[in-house]
Tab-separated table of C-alpha atoms in Angstrom:
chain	number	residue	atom	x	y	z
A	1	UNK	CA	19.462	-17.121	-20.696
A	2	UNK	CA	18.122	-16.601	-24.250
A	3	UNK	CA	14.744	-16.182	-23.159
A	4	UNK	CA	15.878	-13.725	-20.783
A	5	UNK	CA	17.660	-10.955	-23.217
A	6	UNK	CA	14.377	-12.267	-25.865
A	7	UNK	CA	12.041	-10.975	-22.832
A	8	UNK	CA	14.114	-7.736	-22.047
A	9	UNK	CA	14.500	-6.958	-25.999
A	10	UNK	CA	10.493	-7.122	-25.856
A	11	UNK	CA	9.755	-5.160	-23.213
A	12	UNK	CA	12.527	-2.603	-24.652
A	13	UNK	CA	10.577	-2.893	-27.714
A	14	UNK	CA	7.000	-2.039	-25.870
A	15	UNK	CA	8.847	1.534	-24.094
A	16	UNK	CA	10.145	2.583	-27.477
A	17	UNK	CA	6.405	1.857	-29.059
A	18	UNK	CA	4.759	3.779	-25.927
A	19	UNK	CA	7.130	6.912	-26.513
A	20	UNK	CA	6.587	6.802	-30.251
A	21	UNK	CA	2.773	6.840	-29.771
A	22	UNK	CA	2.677	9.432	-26.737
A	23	UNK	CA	4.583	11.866	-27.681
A	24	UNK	CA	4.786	11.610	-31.540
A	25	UNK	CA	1.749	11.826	-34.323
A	26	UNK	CA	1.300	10.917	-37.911
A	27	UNK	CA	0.526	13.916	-40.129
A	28	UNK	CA	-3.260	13.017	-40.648
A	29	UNK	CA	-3.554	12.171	-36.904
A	30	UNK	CA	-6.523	14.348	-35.616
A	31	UNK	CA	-5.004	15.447	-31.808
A	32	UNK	CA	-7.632	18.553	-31.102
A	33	UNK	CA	-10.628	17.556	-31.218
A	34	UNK	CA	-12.451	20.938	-30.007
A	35	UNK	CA	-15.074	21.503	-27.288
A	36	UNK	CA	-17.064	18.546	-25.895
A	37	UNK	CA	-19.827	19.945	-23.806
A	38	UNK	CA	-19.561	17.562	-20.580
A	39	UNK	CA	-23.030	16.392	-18.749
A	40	UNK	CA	-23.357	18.175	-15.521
A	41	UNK	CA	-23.661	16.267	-11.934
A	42	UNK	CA	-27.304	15.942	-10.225
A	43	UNK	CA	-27.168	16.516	-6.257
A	44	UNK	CA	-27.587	12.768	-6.044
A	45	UNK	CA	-24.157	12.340	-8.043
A	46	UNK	CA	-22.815	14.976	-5.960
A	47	UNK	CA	-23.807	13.211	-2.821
A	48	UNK	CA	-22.781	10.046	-3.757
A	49	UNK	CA	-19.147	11.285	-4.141
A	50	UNK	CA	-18.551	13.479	-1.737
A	51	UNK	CA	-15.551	13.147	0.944
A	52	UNK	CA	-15.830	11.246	4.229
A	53	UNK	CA	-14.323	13.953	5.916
A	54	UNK	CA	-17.429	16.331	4.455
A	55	UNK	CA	-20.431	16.731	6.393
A	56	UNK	CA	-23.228	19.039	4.488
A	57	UNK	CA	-26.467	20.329	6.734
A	58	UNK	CA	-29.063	21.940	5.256
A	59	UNK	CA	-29.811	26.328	6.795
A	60	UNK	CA	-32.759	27.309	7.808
A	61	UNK	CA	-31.887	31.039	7.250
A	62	UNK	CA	-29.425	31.504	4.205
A	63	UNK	CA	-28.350	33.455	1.902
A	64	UNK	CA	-29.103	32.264	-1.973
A	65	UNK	CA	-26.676	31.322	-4.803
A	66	UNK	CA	-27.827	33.962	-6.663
A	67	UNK	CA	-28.402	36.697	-4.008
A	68	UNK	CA	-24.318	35.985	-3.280
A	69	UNK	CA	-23.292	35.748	-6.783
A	70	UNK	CA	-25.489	38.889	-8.283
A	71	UNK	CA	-24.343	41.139	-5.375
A	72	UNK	CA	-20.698	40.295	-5.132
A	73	UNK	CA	-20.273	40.324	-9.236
A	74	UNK	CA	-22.012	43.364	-9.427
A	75	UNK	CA	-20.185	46.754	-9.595
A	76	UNK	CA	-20.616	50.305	-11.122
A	77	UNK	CA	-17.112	50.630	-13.782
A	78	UNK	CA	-17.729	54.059	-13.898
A	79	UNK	CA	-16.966	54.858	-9.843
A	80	UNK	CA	-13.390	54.140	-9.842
A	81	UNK	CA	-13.001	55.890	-6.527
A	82	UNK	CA	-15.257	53.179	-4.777
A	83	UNK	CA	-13.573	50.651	-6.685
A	84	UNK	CA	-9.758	52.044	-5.395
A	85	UNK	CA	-10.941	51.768	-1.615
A	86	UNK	CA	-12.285	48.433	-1.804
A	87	UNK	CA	-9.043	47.414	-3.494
A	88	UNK	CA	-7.055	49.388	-0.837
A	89	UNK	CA	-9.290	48.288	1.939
A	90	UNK	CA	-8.507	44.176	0.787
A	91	UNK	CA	-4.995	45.314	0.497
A	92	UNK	CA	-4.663	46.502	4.273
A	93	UNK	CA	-6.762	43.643	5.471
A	94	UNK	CA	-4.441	40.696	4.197
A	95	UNK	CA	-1.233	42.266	3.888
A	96	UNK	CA	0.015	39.898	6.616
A	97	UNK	CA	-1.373	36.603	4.125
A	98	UNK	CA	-0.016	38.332	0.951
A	99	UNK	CA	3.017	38.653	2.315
A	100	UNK	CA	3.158	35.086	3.965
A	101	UNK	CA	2.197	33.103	0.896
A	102	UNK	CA	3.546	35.382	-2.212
A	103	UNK	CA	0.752	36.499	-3.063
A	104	UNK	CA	-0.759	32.563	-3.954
A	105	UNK	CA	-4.103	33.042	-3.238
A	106	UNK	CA	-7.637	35.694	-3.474
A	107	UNK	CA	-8.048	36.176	0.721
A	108	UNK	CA	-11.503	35.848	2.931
A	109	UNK	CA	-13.040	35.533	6.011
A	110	UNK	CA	-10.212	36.058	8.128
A	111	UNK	CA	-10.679	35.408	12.054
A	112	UNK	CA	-8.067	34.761	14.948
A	113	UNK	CA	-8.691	32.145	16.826
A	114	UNK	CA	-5.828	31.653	20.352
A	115	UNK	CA	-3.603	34.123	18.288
A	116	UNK	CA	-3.498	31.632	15.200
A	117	UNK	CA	-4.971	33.885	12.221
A	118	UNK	CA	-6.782	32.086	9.327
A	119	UNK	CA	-8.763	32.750	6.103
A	120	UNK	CA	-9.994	31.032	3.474
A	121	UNK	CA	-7.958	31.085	0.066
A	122	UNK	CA	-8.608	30.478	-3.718
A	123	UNK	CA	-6.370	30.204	-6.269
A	124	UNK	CA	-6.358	28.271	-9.800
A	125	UNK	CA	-6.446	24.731	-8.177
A	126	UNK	CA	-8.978	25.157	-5.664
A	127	UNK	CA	-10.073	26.095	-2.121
A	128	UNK	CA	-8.179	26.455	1.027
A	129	UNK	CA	-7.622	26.427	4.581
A	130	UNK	CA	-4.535	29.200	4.935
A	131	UNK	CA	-3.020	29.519	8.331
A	132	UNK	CA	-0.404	31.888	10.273
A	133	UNK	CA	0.841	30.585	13.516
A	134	UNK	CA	3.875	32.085	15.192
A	135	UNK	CA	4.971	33.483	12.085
A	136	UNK	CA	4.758	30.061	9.994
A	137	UNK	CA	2.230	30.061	7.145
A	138	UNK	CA	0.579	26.930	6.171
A	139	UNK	CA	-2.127	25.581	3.530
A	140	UNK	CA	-4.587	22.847	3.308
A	141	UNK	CA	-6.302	21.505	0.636
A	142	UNK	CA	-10.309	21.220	1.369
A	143	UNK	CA	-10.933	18.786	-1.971
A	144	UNK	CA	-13.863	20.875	-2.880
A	145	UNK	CA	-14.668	20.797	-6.628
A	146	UNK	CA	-15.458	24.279	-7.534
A	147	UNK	CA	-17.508	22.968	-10.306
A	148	UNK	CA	-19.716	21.262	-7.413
A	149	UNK	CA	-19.108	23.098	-4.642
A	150	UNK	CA	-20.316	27.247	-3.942
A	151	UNK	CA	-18.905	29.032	-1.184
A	152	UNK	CA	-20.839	32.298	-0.368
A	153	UNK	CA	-18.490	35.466	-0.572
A	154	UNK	CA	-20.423	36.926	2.383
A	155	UNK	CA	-20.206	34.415	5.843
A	156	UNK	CA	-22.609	35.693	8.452
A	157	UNK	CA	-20.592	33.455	11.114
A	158	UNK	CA	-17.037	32.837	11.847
A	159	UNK	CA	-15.642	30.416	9.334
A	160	UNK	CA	-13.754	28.192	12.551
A	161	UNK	CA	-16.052	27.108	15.409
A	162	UNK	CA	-15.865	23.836	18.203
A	163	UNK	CA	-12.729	22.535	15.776
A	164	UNK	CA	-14.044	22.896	12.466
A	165	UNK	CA	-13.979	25.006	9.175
A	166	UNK	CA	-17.430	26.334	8.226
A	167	UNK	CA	-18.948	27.346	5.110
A	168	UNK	CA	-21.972	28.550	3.818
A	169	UNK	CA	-22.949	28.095	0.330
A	170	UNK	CA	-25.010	25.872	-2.085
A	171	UNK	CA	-24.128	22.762	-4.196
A	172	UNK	CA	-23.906	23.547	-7.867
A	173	UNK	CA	-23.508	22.776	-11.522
A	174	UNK	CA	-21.532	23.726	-14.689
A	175	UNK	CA	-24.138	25.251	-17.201
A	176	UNK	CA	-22.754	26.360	-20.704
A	177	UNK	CA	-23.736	29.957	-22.184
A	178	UNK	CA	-25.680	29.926	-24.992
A	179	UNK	CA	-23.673	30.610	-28.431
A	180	UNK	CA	-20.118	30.355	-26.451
A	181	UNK	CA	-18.929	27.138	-26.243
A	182	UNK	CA	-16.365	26.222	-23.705
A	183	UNK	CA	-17.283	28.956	-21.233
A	184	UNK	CA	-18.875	28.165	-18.236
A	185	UNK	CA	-21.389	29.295	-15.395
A	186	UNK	CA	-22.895	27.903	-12.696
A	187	UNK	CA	-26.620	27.589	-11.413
A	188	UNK	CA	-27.434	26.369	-7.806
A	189	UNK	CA	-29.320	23.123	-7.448
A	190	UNK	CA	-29.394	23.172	-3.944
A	191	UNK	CA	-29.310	26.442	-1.772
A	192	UNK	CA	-28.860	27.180	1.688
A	193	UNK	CA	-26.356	24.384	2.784
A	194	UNK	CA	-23.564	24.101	5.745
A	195	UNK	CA	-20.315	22.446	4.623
A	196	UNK	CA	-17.907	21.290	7.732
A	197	UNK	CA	-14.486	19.753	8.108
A	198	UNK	CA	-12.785	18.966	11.096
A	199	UNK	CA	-9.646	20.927	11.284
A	200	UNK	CA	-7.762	17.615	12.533
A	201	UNK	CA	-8.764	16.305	8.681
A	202	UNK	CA	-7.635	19.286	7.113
A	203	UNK	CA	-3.904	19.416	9.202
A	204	UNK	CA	-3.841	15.853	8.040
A	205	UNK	CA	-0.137	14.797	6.578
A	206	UNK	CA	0.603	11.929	7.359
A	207	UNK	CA	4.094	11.918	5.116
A	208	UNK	CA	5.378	15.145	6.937
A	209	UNK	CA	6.229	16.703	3.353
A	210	UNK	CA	3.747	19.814	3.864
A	211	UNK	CA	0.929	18.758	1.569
A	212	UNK	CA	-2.250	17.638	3.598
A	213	UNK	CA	-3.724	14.542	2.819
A	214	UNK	CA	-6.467	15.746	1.241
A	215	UNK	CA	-4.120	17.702	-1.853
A	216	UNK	CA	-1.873	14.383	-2.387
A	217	UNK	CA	-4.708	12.222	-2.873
A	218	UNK	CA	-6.675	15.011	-5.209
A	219	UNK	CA	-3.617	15.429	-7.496
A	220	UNK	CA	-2.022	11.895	-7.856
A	221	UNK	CA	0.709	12.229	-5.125
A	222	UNK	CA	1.392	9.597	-2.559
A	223	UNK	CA	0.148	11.038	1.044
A	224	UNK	CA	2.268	8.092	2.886
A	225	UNK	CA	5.179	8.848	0.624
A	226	UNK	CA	7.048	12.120	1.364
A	227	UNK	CA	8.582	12.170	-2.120
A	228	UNK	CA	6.456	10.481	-4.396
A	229	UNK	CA	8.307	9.625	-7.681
A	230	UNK	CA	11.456	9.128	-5.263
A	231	UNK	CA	14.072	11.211	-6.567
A	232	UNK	CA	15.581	12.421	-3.559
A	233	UNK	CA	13.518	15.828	-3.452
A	234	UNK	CA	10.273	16.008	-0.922
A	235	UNK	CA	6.946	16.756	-2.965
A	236	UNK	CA	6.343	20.348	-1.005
A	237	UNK	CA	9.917	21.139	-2.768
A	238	UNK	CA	9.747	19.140	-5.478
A	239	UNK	CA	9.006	21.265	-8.990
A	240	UNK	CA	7.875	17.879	-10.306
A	241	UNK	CA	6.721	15.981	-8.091
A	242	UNK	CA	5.182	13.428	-9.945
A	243	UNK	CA	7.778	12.464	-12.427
A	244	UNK	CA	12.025	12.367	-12.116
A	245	UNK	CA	13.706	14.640	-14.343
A	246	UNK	CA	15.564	14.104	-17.362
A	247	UNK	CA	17.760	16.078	-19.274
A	248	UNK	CA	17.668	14.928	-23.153
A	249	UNK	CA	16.841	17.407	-26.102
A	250	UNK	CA	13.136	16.633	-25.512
A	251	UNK	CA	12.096	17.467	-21.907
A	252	UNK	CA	14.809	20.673	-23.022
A	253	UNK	CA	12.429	22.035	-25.743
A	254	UNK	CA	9.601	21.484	-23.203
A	255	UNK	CA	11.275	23.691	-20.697
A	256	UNK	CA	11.755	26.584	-22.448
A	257	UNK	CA	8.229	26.646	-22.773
A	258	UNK	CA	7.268	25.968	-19.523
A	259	UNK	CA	10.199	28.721	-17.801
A	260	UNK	CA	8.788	31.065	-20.683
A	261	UNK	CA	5.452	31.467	-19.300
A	262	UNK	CA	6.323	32.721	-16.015
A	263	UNK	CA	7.760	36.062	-15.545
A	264	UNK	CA	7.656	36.801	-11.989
A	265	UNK	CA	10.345	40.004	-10.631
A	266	UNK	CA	11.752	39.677	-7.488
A	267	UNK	CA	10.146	36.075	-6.666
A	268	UNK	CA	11.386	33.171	-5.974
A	269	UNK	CA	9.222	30.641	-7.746
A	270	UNK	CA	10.767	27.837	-5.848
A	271	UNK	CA	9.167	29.375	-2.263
A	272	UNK	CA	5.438	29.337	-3.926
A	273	UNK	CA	4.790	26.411	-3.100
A	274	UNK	CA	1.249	26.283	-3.852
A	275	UNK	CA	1.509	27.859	-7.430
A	276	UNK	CA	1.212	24.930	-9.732
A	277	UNK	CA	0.607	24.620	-13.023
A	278	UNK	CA	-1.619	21.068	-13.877
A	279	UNK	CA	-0.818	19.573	-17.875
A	280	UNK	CA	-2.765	16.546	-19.087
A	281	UNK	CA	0.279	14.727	-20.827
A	282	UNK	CA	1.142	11.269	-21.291
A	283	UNK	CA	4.622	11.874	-23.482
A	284	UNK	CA	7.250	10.867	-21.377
A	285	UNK	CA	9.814	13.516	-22.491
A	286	UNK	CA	7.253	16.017	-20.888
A	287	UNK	CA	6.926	13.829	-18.207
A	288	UNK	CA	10.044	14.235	-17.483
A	289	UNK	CA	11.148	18.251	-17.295
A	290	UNK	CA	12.931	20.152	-14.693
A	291	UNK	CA	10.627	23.229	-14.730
A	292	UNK	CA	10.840	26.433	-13.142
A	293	UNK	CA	7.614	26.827	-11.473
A	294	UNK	CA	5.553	23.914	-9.645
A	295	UNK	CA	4.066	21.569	-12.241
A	296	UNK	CA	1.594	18.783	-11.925
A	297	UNK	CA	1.761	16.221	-14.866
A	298	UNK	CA	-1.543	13.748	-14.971
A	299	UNK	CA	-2.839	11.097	-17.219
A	300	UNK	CA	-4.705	11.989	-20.252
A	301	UNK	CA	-6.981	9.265	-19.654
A	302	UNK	CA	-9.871	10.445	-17.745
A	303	UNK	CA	-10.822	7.188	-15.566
A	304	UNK	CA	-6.858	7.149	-14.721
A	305	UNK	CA	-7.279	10.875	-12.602
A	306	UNK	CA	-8.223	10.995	-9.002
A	307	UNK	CA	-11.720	11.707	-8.649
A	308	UNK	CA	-10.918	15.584	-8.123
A	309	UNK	CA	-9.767	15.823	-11.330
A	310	UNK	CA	-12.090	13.895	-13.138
A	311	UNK	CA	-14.805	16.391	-11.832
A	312	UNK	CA	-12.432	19.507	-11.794
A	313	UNK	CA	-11.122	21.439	-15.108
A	314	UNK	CA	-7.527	22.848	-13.632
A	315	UNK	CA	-5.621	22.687	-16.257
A	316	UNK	CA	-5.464	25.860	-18.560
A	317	UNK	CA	-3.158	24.886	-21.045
A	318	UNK	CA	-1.368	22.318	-23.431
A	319	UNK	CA	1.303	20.600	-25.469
A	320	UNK	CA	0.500	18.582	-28.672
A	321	UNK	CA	2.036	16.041	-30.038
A	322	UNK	CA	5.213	16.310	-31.806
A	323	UNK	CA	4.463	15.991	-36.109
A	324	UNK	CA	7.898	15.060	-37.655
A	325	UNK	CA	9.608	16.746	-40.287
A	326	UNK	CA	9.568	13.869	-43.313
A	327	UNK	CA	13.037	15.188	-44.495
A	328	UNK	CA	14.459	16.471	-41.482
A	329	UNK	CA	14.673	14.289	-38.895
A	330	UNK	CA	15.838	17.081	-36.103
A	331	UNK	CA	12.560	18.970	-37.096
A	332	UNK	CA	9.431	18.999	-35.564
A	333	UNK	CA	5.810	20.700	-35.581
A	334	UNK	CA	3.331	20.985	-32.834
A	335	UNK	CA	1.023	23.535	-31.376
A	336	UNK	CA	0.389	25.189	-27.924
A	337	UNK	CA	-3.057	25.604	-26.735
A	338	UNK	CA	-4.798	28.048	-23.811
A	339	UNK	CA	-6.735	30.838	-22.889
A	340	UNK	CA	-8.967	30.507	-25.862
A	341	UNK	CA	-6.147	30.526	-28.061
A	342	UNK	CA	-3.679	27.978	-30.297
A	343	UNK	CA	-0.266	28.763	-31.295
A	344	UNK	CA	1.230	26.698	-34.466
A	345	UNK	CA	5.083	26.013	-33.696
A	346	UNK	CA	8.108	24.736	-35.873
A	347	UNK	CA	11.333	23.473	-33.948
A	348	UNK	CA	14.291	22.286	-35.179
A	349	UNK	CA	17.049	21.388	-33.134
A	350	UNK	CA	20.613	22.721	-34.476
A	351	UNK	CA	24.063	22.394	-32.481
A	352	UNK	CA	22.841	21.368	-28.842
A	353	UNK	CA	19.665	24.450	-29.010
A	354	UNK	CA	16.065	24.429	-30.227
A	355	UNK	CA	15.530	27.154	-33.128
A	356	UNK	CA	11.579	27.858	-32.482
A	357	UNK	CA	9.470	29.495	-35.456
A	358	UNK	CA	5.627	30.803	-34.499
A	359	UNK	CA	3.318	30.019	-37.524
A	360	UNK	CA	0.736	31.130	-36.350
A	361	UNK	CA	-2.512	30.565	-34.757
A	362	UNK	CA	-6.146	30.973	-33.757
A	363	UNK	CA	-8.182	32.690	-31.183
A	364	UNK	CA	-11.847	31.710	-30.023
């Protein structure tokens, strides 16, 4: 029995260490360590990790990477009236898929095929399969690495044909502009290629939750498991999906960071289902919120991400440790990081509520 209550006092012993180290630093503790320029994939590395359910065929007639890319990110500022009826022309065209998915996705290539309407959608996590069948609007993940994988803005055949979703585009790679570190382009290293998927992949869902396949297994969830971290709530509805929530004074201070970034009017974030914010954190008092809007918490640890991820920069923004006060122990420093910016924070937590001082920042 002693060895027992010795073992559970060490393992007790090994959580407490693993909090203290994830979520808290020393004060000399580098945690930013800047920009680290990442080496970018050949077509061979490409190749070798691409899907099963991908199948890529070379065109004879196509058009280039940079013929797509020049001409569709090319405009004239100055003729705001063209600019107004393109806007108003998109507008009219995918009112319907605006309307059926909040607004969760840039719209393309729509075609009706037997009355079901699709197009293909992008939004901050990747590409997508949307779909409107008697009224019901669904989306499905294609597990396409944007940082790999270039879809041409201008199809010269329907995007669905004999069962399949069909793209035209070219394989790519991250590039880094000269003198501006951290922002990224892209150069084609192989033009002219056909990307298919069988539809009957895509639909894939083998949990029922309303995730495909393909999304649970390129963001960590469990595709045979309708909720995932098992706390009563299925993943499509869960707002954290990965982790149960907590309530402690922690995962509290956390929250009012996370609710604070959204500011949506007259939208229910809890229907947008495909809006999801992705934070590289392995601090268990993050790991455990109750946020407001959709959030997807992964492992710091590179070689612990699904492949997706590993290949796939989705996340935008950050938490640092926590730095303790050395003569308050209810006060705490840390910064926020994103969009090219860092904000310096003091928090102290006084009667039940955090009392949160800016001290400033910087801005590349």
């Amino acid at each position: 029995m002693k060895n027992i209550f010795f073992l559970l006092f060490l393992i007790f012993i090994s959580c407490e260490k693993s909090v203290e180290e994830d979520c808290f630093k020393d004060k000399d503790e580098k945690i930013f360590n800047g920009y680290v320029e990442v080496k970018p994939y050949t077509v061979k590395e490409i190749l070798k990790h691409k899907p099963e359910y991908l199948t890529i065929s070379d065109l004879k007639k196509f058009r280039s990477f940079k013929e797509d890319s020049i001409a569709n990110h090319t405009f004239n500022v100055l003729d705001d009236k063209k600019s107004k009826l393109k806007l108003a022309n998109y507008n009219e065209e995918y009112q319907d898929f605006d309307k059926a998915f909040l607004g969760q996705f840039g719209y393309y290539f729509r075609q009706n095929v037997n009355g079901i309407n699709y197009a293909f959608g992008k939004n901050g996590l990747g590409f997508w399969l949307l779909k409107i069948e008697n009224n019901r609007a669904k989306a499905y993940f294609l597990g396409l690495s944007f940082s790999h994988y270039y879809i041409n803005e201008i199809q010269t055949d329907p995007i669905i044909k004999n069962g399949e979703l069909q793209l035209q585009g070219s394989l790519v790679q991250i590039i880094k502009v000269p003198g501006l570190p951290g922002y990224d382009d892209y150069s084609a290293i192989a033009d002219g290629k056909l990307f298919k998927i069988k539809l009957s992949d895509l639909e894939k869902d083998s949990d029922n939750d309303g995730y495909n396949d393909i999304f649970e297994e390129s963001f960590g969830l469990d595709p045979k498991n309708k909720d995932t971290d098992s706390d009563g709530v299925d993943d499509l509805k869960d707002m954290n999906p990965l982790f149960k929530s907590e309530k402690n004074k922690f995962t509290q201070l956390y929250e009012e960071f996370l609710i604070n970034n959204y500011a949506f009017d007259k939208v229910n974030l809890k229907e947008m289902n495909y809006f999801i914010s992705v934070y590289e954190n392995d601090c268990e008092y993050f790991q455990k919120v109750n946020p407001q809007s959709r959030t997807l918490i992964v492992p710091e640890d590179k070689d612990k991400l699904p492949y997706y991820l590993q290949v796939t920069n989705v996340v935008n923004n950050g938490f640092s440790k926590l730095q303790k006060d050395s003569q308050n122990k209810e006060k705490f420093y840390f910064h926020e990081w994103g969009g090219g910016s860092t904000t310096d924070y003091s928090v102290e937590f006084i009667k039940g509520k955090w009392k949160i001082i800016m001290l400033g920042g910087t801005v590349s």
